[in-house]
mmCIF file of C-alpha atoms in Angstrom:
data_model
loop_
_atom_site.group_PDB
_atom_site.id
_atom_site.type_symbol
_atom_site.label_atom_id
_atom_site.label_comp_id
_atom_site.label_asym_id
_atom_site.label_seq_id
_atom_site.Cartn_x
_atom_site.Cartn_y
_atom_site.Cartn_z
ATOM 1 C CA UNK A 1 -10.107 19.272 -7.029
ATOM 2 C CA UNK A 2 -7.366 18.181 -4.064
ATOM 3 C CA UNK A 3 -4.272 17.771 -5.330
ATOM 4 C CA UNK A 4 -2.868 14.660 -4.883
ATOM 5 C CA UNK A 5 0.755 14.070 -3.343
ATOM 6 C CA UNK A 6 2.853 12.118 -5.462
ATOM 7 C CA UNK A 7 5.122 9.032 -2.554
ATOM 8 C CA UNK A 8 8.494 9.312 -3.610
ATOM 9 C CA UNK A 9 11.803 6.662 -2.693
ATOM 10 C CA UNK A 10 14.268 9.228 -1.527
ATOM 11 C CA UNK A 11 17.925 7.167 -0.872
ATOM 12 C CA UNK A 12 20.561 8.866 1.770
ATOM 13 C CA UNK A 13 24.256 7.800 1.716
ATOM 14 C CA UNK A 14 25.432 8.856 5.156
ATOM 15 C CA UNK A 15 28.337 7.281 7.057
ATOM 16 C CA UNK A 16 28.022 6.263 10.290
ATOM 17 C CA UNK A 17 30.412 9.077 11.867
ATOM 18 C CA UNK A 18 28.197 11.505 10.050
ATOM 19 C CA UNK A 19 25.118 9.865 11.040
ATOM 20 C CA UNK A 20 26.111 10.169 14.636
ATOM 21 C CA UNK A 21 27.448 13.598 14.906
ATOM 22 C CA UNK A 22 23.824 14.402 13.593
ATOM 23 C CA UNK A 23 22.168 12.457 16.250
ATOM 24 C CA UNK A 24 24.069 14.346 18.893
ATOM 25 C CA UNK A 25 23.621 17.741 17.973
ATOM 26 C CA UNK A 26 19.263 16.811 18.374
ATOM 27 C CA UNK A 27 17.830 18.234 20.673
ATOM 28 C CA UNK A 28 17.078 16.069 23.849
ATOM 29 C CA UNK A 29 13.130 15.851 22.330
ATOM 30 C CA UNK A 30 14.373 15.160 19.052
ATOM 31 C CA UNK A 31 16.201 12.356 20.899
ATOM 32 C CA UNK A 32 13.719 11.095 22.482
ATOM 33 C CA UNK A 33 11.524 10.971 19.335
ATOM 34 C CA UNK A 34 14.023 8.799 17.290
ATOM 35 C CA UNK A 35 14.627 6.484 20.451
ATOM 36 C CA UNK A 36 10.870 6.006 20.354
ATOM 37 C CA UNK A 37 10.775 5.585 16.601
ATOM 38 C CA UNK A 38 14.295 3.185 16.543
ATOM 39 C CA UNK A 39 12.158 1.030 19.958
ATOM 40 C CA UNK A 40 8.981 0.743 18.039
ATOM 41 C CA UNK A 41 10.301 0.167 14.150
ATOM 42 C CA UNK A 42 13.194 -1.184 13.993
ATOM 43 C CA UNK A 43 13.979 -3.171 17.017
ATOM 44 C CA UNK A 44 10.438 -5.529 16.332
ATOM 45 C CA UNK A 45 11.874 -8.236 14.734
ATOM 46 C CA UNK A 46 14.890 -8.653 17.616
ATOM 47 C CA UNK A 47 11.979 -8.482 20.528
ATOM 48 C CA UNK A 48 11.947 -12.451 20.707
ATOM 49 C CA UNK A 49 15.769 -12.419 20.906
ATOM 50 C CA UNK A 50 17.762 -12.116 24.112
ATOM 51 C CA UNK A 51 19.390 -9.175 23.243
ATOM 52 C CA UNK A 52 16.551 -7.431 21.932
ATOM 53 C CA UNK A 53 15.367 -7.501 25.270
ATOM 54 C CA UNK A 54 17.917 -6.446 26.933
ATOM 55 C CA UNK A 55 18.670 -3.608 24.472
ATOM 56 C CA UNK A 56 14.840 -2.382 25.609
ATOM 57 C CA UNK A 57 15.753 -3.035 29.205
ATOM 58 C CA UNK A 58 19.476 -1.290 29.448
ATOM 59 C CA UNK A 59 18.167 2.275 29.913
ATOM 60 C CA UNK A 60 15.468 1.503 32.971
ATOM 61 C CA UNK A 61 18.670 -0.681 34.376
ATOM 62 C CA UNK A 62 20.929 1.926 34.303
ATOM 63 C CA UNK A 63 19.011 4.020 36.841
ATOM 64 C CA UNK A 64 20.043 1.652 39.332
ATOM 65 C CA UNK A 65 23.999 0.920 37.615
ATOM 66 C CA UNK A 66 24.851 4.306 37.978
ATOM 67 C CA UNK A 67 24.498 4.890 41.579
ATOM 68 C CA UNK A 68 27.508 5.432 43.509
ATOM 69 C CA UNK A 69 26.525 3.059 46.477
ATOM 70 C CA UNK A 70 26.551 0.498 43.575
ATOM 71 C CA UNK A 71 30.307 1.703 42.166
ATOM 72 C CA UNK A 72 30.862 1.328 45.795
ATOM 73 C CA UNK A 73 29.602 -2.693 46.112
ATOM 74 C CA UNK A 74 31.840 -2.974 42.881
ATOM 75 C CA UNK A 75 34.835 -1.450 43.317
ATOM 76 C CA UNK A 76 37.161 -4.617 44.277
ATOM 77 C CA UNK A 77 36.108 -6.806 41.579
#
């Protein structure tokens, strides 16, 4: 007989500065687990919504923010 595994609501208090110390000190796969997780879970319901969107988009866009020739074009403003 297989023993059957019994589902469980398990409820964690954790402040945010706790929370985020925690989600430094992953490693950079653990990171990029949870950023997969957050982008596929919890973000769904904001994907219609402009900021949703650009939330998704920020990280391919910073490839091209964080170039010095574009510091460069920026610097007088």
């Amino acid at each position: 007989m297989k023993s059957q595994e019994m589902e469980k609501d398990v409820i964690l208090r954790v402040n945010f500065d706790s929370l985020k110390k925690s989600i430094i000190a992953l490693s950079s796969s653990e990171k990029k687990e949870l950023l997969m997780l957050l982008e596929e879970n919890l973000f769904e319901s904001e994907l219609n919504e402009p900021m949703g969107e650009y939330l998704l988009s920020e990280s391919s866009l910073k490839k091209d923010w964080d170039k010095k020739e574009e510091d460069e074009a920026w610097k007088d403003l």
